[in-house]
Coordinates of C-alpha atoms and ligand atoms in Angstrom, one line a residue:
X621 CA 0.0 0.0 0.0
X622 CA 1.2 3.2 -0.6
X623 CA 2.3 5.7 1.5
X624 CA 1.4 9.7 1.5
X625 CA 3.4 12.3 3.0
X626 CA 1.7 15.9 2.9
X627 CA 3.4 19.0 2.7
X628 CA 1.9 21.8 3.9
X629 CA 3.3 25.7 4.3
X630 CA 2.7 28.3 7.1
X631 CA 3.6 31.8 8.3
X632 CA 4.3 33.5 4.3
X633 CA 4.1 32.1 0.8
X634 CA 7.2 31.6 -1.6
X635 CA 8.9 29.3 1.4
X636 CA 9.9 26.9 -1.5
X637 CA 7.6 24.3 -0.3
X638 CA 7.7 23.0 -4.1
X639 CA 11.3 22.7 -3.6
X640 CA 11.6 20.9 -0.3
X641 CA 8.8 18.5 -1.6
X642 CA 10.8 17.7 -4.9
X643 CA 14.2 17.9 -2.5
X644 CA 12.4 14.9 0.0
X645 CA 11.3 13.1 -3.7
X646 CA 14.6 12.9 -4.6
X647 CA 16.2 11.7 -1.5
X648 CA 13.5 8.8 -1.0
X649 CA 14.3 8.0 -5.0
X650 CA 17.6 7.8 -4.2
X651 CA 17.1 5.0 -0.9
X652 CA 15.7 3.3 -4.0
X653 CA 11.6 4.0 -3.2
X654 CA 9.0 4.6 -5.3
X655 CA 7.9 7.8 -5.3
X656 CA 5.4 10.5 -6.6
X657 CA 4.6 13.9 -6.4
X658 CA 1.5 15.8 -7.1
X659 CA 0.2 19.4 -6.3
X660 CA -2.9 20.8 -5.4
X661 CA -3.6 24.4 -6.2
X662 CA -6.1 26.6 -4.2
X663 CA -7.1 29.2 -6.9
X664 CA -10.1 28.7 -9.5
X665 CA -8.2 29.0 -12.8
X666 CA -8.8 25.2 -13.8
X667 CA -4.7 25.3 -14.9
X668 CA -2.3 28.2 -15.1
X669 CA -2.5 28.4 -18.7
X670 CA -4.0 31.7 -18.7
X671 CA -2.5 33.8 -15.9
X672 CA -0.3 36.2 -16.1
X673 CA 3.5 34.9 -15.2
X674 CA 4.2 38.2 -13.1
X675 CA 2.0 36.6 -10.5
X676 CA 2.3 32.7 -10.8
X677 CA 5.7 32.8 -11.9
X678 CA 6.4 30.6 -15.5
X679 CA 3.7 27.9 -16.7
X680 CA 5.4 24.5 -16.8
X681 CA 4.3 22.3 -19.4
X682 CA 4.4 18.6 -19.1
X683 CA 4.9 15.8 -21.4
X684 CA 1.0 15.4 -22.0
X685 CA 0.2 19.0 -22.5
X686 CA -0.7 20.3 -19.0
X687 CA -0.2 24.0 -18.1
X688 CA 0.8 23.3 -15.0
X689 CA 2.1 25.3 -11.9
X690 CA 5.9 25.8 -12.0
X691 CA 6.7 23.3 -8.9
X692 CA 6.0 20.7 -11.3
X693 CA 9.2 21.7 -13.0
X694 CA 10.9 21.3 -9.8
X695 CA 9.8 18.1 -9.2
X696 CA 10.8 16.5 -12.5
X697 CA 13.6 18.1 -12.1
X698 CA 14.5 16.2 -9.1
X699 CA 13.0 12.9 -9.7
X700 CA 13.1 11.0 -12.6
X701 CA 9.3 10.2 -13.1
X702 CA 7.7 12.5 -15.4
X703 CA 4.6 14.4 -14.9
X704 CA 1.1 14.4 -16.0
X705 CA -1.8 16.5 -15.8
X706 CA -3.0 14.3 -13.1
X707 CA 0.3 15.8 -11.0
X708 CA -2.0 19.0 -10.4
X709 CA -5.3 19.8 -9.4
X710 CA -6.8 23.2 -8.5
X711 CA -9.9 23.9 -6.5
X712 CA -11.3 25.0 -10.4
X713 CA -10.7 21.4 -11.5
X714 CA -11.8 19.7 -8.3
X715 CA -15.2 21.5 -8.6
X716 CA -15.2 21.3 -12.0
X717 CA -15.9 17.2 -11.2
X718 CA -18.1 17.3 -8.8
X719 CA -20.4 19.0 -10.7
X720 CA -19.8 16.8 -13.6
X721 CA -20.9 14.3 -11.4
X722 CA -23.9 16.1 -9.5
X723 CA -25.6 16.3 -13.5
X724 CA -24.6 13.3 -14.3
X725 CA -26.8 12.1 -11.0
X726 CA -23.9 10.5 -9.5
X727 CA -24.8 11.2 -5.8
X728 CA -27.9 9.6 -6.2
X729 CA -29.9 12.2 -4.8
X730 CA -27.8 13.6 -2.0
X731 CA -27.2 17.0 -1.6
X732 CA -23.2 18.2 -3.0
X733 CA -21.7 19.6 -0.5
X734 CA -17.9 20.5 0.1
X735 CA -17.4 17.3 2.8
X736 CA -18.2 14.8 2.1
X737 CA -18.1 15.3 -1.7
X738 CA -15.5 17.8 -2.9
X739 CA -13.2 16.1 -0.2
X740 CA -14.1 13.2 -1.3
X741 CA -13.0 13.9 -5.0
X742 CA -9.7 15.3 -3.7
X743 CA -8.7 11.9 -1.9
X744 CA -9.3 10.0 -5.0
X745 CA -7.6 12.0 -6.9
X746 CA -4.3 11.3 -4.3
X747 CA -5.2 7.6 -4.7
X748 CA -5.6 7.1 -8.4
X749 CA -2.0 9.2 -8.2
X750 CA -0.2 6.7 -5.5
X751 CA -1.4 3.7 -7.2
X752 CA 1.6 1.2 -7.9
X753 CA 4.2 3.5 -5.9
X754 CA 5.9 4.2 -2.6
X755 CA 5.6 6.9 -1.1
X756 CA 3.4 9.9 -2.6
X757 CA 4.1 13.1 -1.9
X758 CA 1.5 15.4 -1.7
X759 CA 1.9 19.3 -2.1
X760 CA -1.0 21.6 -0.5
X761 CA -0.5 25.5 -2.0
X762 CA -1.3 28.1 -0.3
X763 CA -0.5 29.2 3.5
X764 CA -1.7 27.5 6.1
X765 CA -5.1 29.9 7.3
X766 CA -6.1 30.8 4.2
X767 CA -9.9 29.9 3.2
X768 CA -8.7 28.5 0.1
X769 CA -6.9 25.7 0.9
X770 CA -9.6 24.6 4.1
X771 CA -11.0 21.6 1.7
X772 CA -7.7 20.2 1.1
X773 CA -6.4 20.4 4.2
X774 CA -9.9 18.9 5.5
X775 CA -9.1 15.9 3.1
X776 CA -5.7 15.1 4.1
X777 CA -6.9 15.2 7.8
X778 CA -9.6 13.0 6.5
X779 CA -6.5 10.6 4.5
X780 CA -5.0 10.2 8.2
X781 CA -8.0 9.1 10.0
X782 CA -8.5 6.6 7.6
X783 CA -5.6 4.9 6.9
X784 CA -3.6 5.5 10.4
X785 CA -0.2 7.2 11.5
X786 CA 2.0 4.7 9.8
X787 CA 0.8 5.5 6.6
X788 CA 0.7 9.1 6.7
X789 CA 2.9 11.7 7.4
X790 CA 2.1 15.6 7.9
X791 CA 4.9 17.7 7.2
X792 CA 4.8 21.6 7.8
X793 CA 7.1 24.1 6.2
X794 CA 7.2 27.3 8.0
X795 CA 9.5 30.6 8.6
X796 CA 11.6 31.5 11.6
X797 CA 12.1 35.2 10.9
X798 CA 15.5 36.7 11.9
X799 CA 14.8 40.7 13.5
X800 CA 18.0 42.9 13.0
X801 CA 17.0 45.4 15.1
X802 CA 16.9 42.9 18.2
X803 CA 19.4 40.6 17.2
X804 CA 16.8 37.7 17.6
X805 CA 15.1 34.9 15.6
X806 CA 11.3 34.4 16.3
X807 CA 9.0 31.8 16.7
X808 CA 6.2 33.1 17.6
X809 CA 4.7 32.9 13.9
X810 CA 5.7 29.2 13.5
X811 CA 3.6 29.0 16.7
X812 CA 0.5 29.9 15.3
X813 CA 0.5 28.4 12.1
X814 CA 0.9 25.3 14.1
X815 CA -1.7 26.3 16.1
X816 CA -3.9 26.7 13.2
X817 CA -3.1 23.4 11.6
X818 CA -4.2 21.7 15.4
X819 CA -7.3 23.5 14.8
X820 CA -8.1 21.6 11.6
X821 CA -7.1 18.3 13.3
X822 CA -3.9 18.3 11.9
X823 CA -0.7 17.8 14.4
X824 CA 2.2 17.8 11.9
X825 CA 4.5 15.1 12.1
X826 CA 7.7 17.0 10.9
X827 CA 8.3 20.8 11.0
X828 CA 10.8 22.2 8.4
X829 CA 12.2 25.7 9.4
X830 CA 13.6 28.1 7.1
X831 CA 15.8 30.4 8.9
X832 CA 19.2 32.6 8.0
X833 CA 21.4 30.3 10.8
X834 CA 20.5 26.5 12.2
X835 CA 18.5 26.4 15.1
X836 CA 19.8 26.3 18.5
X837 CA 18.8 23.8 21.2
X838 CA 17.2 25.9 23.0
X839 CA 15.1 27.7 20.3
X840 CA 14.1 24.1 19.0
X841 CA 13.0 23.2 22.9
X842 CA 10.7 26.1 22.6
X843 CA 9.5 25.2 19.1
X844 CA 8.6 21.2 20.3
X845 CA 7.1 22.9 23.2
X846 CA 4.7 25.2 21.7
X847 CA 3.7 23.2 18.7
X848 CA 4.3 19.6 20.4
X849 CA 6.2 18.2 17.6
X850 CA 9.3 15.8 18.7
X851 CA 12.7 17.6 19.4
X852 CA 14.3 15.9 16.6
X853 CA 11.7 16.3 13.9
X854 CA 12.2 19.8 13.9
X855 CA 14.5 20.2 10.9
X856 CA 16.2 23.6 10.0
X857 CA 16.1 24.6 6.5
X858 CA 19.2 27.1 6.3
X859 CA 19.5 29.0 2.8
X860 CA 21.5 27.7 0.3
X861 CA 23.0 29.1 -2.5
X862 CA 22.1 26.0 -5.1
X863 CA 18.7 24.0 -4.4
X864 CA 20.3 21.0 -5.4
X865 CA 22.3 21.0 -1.9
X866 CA 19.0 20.4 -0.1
X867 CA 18.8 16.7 -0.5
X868 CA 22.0 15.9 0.6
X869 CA 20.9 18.9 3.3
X870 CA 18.3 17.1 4.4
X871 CA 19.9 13.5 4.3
X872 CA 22.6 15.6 6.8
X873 CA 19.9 15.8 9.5
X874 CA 18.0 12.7 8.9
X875 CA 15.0 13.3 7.8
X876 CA 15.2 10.0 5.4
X877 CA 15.5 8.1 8.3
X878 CA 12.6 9.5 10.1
X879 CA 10.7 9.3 7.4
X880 CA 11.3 5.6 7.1
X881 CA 10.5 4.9 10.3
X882 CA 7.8 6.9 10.9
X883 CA 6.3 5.0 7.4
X884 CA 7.9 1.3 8.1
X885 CA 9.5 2.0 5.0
X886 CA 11.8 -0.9 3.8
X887 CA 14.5 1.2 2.0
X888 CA 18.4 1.3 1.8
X889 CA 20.3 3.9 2.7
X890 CA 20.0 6.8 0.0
X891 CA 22.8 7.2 -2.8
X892 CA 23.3 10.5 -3.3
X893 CA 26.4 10.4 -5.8
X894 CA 24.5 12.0 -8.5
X895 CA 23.8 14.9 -6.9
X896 CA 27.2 15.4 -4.7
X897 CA 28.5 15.4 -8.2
X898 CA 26.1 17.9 -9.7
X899 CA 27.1 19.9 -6.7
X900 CA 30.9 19.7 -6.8
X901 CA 30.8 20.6 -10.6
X902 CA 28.5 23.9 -9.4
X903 CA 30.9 24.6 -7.1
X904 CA 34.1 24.0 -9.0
X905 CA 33.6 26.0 -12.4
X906 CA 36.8 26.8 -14.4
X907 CA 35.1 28.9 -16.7
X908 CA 32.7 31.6 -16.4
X909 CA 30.4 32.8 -19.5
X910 CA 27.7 35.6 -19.5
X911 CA 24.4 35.2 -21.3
X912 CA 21.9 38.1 -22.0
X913 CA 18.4 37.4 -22.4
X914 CA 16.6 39.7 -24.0
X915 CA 13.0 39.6 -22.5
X916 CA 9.8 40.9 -21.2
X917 CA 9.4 39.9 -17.9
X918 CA 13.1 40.7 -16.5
X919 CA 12.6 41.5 -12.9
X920 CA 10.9 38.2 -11.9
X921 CA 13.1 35.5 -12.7
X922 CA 10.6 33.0 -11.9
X923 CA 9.1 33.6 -15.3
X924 CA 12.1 31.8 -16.8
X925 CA 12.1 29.5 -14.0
X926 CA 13.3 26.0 -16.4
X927 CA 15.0 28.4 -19.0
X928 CA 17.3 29.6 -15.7
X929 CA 17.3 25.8 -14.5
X930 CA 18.2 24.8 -17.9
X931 CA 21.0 27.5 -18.4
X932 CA 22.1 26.5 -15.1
X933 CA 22.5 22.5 -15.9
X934 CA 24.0 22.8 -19.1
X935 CA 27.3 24.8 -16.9
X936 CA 27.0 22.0 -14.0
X937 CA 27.8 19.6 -17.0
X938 CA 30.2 21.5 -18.5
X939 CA 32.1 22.9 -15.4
X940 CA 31.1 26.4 -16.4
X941 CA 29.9 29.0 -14.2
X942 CA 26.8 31.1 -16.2
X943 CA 25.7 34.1 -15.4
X944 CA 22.3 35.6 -16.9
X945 CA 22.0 39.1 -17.4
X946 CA 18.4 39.6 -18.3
X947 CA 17.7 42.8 -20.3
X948 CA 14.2 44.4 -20.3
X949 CA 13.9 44.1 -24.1
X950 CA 11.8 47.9 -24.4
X951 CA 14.9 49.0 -22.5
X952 CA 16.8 48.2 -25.2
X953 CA 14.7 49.7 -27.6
X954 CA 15.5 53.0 -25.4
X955 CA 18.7 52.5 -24.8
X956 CA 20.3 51.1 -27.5
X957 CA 22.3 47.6 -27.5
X958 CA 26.0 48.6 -25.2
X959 CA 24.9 45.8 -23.0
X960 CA 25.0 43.3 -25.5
X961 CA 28.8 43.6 -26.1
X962 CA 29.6 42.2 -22.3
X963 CA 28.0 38.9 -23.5
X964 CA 29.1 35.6 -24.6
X965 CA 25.8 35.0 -26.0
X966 CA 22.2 36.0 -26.4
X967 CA 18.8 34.1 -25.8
X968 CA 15.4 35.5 -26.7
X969 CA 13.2 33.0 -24.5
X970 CA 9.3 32.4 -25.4
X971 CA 6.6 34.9 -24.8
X972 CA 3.6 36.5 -26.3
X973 CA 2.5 40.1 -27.2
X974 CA 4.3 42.7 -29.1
X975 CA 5.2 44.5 -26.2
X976 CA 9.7 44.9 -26.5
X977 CA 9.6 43.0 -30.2
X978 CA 11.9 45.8 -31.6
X979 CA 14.4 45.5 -28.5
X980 CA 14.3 41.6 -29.0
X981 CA 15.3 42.3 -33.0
X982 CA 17.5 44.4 -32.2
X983 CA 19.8 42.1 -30.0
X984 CA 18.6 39.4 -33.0
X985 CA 20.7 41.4 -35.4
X986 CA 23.6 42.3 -33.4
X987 CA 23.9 38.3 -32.4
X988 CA 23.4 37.5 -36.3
X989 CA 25.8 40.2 -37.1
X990 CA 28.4 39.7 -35.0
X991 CA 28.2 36.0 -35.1
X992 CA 27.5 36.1 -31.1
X993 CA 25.8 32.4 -30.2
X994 CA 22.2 33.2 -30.6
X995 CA 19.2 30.8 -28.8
X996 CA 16.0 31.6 -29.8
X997 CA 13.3 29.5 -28.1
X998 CA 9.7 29.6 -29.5
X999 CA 9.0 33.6 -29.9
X1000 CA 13.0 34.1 -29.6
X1001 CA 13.1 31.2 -33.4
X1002 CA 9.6 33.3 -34.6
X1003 CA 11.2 36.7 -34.0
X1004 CA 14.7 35.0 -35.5
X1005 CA 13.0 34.1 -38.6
X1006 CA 10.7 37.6 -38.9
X1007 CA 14.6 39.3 -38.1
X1008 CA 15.8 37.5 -41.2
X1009 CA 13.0 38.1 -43.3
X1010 CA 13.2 42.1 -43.0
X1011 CA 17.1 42.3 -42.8
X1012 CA 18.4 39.7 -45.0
X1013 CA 15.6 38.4 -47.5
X1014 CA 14.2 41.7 -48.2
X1015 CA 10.9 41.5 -46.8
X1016 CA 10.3 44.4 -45.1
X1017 CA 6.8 44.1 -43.8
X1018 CA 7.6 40.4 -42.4
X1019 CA 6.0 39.5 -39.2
X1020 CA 3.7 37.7 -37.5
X1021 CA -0.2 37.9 -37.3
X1022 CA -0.1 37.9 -33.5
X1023 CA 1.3 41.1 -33.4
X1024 CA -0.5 42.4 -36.8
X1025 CA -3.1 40.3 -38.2
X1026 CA -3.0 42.1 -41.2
X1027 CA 0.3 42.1 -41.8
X1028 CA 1.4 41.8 -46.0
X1029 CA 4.1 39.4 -45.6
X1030 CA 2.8 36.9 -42.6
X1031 CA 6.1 34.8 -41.9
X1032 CA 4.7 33.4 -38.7
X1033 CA 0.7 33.1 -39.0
X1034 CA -1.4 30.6 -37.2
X1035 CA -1.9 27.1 -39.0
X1036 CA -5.2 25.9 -38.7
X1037 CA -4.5 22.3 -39.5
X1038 CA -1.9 19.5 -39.1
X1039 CA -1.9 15.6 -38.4
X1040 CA -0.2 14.8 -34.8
X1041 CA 2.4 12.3 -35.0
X1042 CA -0.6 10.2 -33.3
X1043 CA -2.2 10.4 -36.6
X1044 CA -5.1 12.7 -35.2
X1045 CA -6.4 16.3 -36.7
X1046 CA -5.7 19.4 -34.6
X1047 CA -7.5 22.2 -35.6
X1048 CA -7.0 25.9 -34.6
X1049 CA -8.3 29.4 -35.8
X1050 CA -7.9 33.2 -34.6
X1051 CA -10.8 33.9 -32.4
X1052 CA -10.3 30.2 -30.3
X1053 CA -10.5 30.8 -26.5
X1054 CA -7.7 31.2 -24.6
X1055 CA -7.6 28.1 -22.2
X1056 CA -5.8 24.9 -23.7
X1057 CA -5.9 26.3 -27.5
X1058 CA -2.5 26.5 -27.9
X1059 CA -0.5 23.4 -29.5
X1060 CA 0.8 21.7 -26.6
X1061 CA 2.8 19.0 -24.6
X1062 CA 5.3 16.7 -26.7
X1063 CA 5.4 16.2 -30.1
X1064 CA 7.6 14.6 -32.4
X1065 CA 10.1 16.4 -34.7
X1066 CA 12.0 14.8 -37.4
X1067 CA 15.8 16.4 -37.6
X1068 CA 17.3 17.3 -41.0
X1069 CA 20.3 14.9 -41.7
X1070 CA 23.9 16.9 -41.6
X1071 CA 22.6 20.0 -39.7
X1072 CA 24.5 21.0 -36.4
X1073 CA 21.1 20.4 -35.2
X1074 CA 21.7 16.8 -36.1
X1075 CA 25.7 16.9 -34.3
X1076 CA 23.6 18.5 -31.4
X1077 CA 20.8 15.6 -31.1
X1078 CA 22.8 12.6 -32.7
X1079 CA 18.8 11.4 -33.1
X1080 CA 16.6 11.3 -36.0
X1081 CA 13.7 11.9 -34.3
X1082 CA 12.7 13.9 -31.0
X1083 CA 9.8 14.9 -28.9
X1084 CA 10.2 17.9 -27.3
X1085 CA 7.1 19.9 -25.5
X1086 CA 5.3 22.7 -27.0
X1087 CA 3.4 26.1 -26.4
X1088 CA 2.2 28.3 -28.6
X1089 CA -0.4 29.1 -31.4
X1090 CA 1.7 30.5 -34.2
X1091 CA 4.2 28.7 -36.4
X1092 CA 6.6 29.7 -39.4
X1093 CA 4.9 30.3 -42.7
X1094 CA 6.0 27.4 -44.8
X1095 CA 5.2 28.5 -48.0
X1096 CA 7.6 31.8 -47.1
X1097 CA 10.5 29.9 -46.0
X1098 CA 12.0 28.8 -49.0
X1099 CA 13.5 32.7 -49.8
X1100 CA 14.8 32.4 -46.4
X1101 CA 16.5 29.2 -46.8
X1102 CA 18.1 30.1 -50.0
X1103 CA 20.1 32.8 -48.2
X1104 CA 20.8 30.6 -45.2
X1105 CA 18.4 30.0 -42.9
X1106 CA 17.8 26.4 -43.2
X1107 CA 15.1 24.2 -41.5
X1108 CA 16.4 21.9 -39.8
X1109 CA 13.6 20.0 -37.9
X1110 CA 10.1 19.6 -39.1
X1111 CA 7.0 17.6 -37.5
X1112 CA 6.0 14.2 -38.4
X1113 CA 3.8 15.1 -41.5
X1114 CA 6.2 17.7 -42.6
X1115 CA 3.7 20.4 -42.4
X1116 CA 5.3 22.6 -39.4
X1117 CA 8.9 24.0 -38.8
X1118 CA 10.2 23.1 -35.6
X1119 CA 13.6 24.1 -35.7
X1120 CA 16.5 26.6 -38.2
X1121 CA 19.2 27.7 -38.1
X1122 CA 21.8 29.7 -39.6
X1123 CA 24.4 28.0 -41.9
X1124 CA 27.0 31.0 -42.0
X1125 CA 26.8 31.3 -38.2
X1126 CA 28.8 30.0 -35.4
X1127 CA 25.8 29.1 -33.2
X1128 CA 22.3 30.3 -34.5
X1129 CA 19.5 27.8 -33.8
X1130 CA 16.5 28.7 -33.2
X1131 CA 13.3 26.3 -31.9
X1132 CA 9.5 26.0 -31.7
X1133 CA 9.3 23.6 -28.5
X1134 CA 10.6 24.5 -25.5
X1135 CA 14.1 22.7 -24.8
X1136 CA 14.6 23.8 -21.2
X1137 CA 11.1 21.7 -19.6
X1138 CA 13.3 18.6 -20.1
X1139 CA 16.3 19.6 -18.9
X1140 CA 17.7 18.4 -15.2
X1141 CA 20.5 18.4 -12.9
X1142 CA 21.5 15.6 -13.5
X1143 CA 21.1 14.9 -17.0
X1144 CA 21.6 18.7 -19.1
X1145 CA 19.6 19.4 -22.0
X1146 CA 22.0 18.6 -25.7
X1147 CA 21.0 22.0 -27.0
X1148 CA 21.7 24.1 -23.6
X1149 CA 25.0 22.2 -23.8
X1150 CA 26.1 22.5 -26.9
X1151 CA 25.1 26.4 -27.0
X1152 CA 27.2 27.0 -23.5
X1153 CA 30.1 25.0 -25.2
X1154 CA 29.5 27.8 -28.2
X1155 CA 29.6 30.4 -25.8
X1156 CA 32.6 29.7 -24.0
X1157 CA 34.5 29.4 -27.8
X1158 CA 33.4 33.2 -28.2
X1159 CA 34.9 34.4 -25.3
X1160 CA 37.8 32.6 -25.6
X1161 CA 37.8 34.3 -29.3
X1162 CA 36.8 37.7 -27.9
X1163 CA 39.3 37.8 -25.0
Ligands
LIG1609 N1 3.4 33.9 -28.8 C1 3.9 32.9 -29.6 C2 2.8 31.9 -30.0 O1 1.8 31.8 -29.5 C3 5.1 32.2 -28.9 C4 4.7 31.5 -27.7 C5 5.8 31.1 -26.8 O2 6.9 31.6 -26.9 N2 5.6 30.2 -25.9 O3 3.0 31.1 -30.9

């Protein structure tokens, strides 16, 4: 039977619960469990599709096409199970079912209410999840005291009574805020959010402190005495400068083996090579290069959450230390590309809207230009392709009908028809609602033979996940190739372009999918790799 360990946050959101639940995934994975993660969202969006990243952070999109919350991300990247659409739930999807159910007459009569039935819904849910693993891990968002999160926090409360102590475990992240002024940490907030779990019915199990210092003993007395949690299964959660120190952090203070025994878990003890490895490379670089992306939503990083992952792997595996600058692209419509030249190369990641096109194709020309390394990921290949149109093909008025629907010369324009590599018909016009229209989740891609796209894969075929609505114009690109811009990955029928790049260019590729969803720690994306590798042959060029 499985076993379910709940994660739940108190005091302030952004704790990195995600990342201490992918962090405990990873160690269990590594004893050599079974495991499985899933989250629960408390907003009403039924996925995160259509919210705005500047308050949700990026939309991670998983193999089968979910628009997921971004702590999915973190959890593939720290186990090595992939993730579905059944890895996160919201309250919108939740009631969503229900209701499917009330018309359908499902509840025979009885009135819906939120217990038993929309509790109800969320426990199977966890089940269908845990089936055939270990250990699941469940994720509740949200802070502890919200009205949001009551039902879920109902139904794990619910999960415990049923199926006993041994097969559940309630872990509770929480803050231990330092004061300056005083020269004191306090615990007084961890107290109450404890507090208010007990007065759900919920005593957690484990408390996980993040704090600037460890705890003392005698702050950690006080802690077990006010939220009567055992000595030793309050755990501090220090800052670290990488994430993927915490499992090895955690494996340092022994929360495996409490978990194991508080679960009767029959598990060796965990290997952690992999990622002592990942680390030492992170910590040992011997070469530094500087990457600018060029984008729209520059001052909260967590927009480019996998992109920064990504970036991040492909030094680990190449011993190289990166450093992002990221460069409000209408900033550099205003001010003109200076900070370009401090780069070793330039990435344009995926977005949507017009808003900072021109600063975008502007560092677009000065990469092509000056034969910088150039990424362009989904809008970064469209805006590569539209730059190359204007500048080098002659087609002024190139662009694409997201930005002017009009537009003379539509180089990237929706496509309202292709054949999956599944064999079935998708079908897409302007004018579609926003939710789950876009072309999505993994799809195959067949790579042009002798292409450095083909060096890169050393694979025929791919599947690499998707977002977007547009695609390049087909019936445009063959001006485009004739001067150098050569396809060089297509889907399965042939119909869409999935990848180019530049012949008479260093490092120009450009793609349609999004690379940096599959990358990890422990295993670096090919094309993150192979365009670090590029960058640091331009500075050693440049220098
Ligand atoms: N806005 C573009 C489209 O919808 C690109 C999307 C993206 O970069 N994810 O096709």
């Amino acid at each position: 039977m499985p076993k379910y360990i709940f994660i739940t946050g108190g005091v302030v959101s952004s704790l990195g619960k995600g990342i201490t639940c992918a962090s405990m995934g990873a160690l269990l994975e590594s004893s050599g469990l079974k495991v499985n993660l899933m989250k629960f969202d408390p907003y009403i969006n039924i996925d995160c599709g259509t919210m705005n990243p500047l308050q949700h952070g990026e939309v991670f999109v998983t193999e089968d096409g979910a628009e997921a919350d971004l702590d999915l991300g973190h959890y593939e990247r720290f186990v090595q199970i992939k993730m579905s659409k059944d890895n996160n739930f919201t309250t919108g999807c939740i009631y969503a079912d229900v209701i499917k159910k009330e018309r359908l007459g499902d509840y025979l009569g009885a009135t819906a209410q939120v217990i038993p039935h929309i509790t109800d819904e969320i426990q199977a849910k966890m089940k269908q999840q845990a089936e055939g693993f270990d250990v699941m891990l469940v994720e509740v968002g949200g802070t502890v005291g919200d009205i949001e999160s009551l039902p879920f926090l109902e139904a794990i409360r619910q999960m415990r009574l049923v199926l006993g102590i041994k097969n559940t475990l309630f872990l509770h992240v929480t803050l231990i805020p330092y004061l300056k002024v005083t020269n004191e940490i306090k615990t007084k907030p961890t107290q109450h959010s404890v507090k208010e779990l007990r007065s759900i019915g919920i005593q957690p199990d484990i408390l996980m402190c993040r704090l600037q210092r460890p705890l003392s003993q005698v702050v950690r007395s006080k802690i077990s005495l006010f939220t009567n949690v055992q000595q030793e299964n309050i755990i501090s959660l220090v800052d670290v400068a990488c994430i993927y120190a915490i499992p090895e952090l955690l494996h340092q203070q022994g929360v495996d083996a409490l978990v194991c025994q508080h679960l009767s878990l029959n598990c060796h003890a965990p290997d952690l090579a992999a990622w002592k490895k990942v680390m030492r490379n992170q910590e040992n670089p011997t070469e530094m290069v500087q990457i600018a992306m060029v984008g729209k939503y520059v001052d909260y990083v967590d927009c480019y959450k996998s992109l920064n992952e990504a970036l991040l792997h492909a030094g680990i595996a190449r011993s190289t230390r990166v450093v992002i600058d990221y460069i409000c692209a209408e900033q550099l419509e205003s001010e003109g590309i200076g900070r370009l030249k401090s780069a070793h190369g330039i990435l344009v990641p995926g977005g949507f809207g017009e808003r900072g096109m021109c600063g975008k194709l502007m560092a677009i020309t000065y990469a092509r230009e000056q034969n910088v390394p150039f990424f362009g990921i989904c809008l970064g290949m469209q805006l590569a392709v539209i730059e190359f149109a204007r500048h080098v093909a002659g087609m002024p008025e190139a662009n694409s009908t997201e930005f002017n629907q009009d537009t003379a010369c539509p180089i990237i324009a929706l496509v309202s028809e292709w054949q999956t590599q599944y064999g079935k018909l998708e079908r897409r016009q302007q004018g579609d609602p926003l939710g789950g229209s876009m072309r999505l989740g993994a799809q195959a891609c067949h790579i042009t033979p002798d292409t450095k796209f083909m060096k890169i894969y050393n694979k025929k075929t791919i599947f690499e996940r998707h977002r977007h609505r547009y695609e390049v114009n087909k019936a445009l690109m063959p001006a485009l190739e004739s001067l150098g811009l050569r396809v060089v990955g297509s889907s399965t029928d042939g119909s869409l372009i999935e990848a180019i790049e530049m012949v008479k260019h260093p490092w120009f590729i450009g793609c349609q999918f999004h690379p940096e969803f599959t990358s990890t720690p422990r295993h670096a994306h090919p094309l993150f790799k192979s365009y670090i590798q590029a960058t640091e042959h331009y500075k050693r060029e440049h220098s």
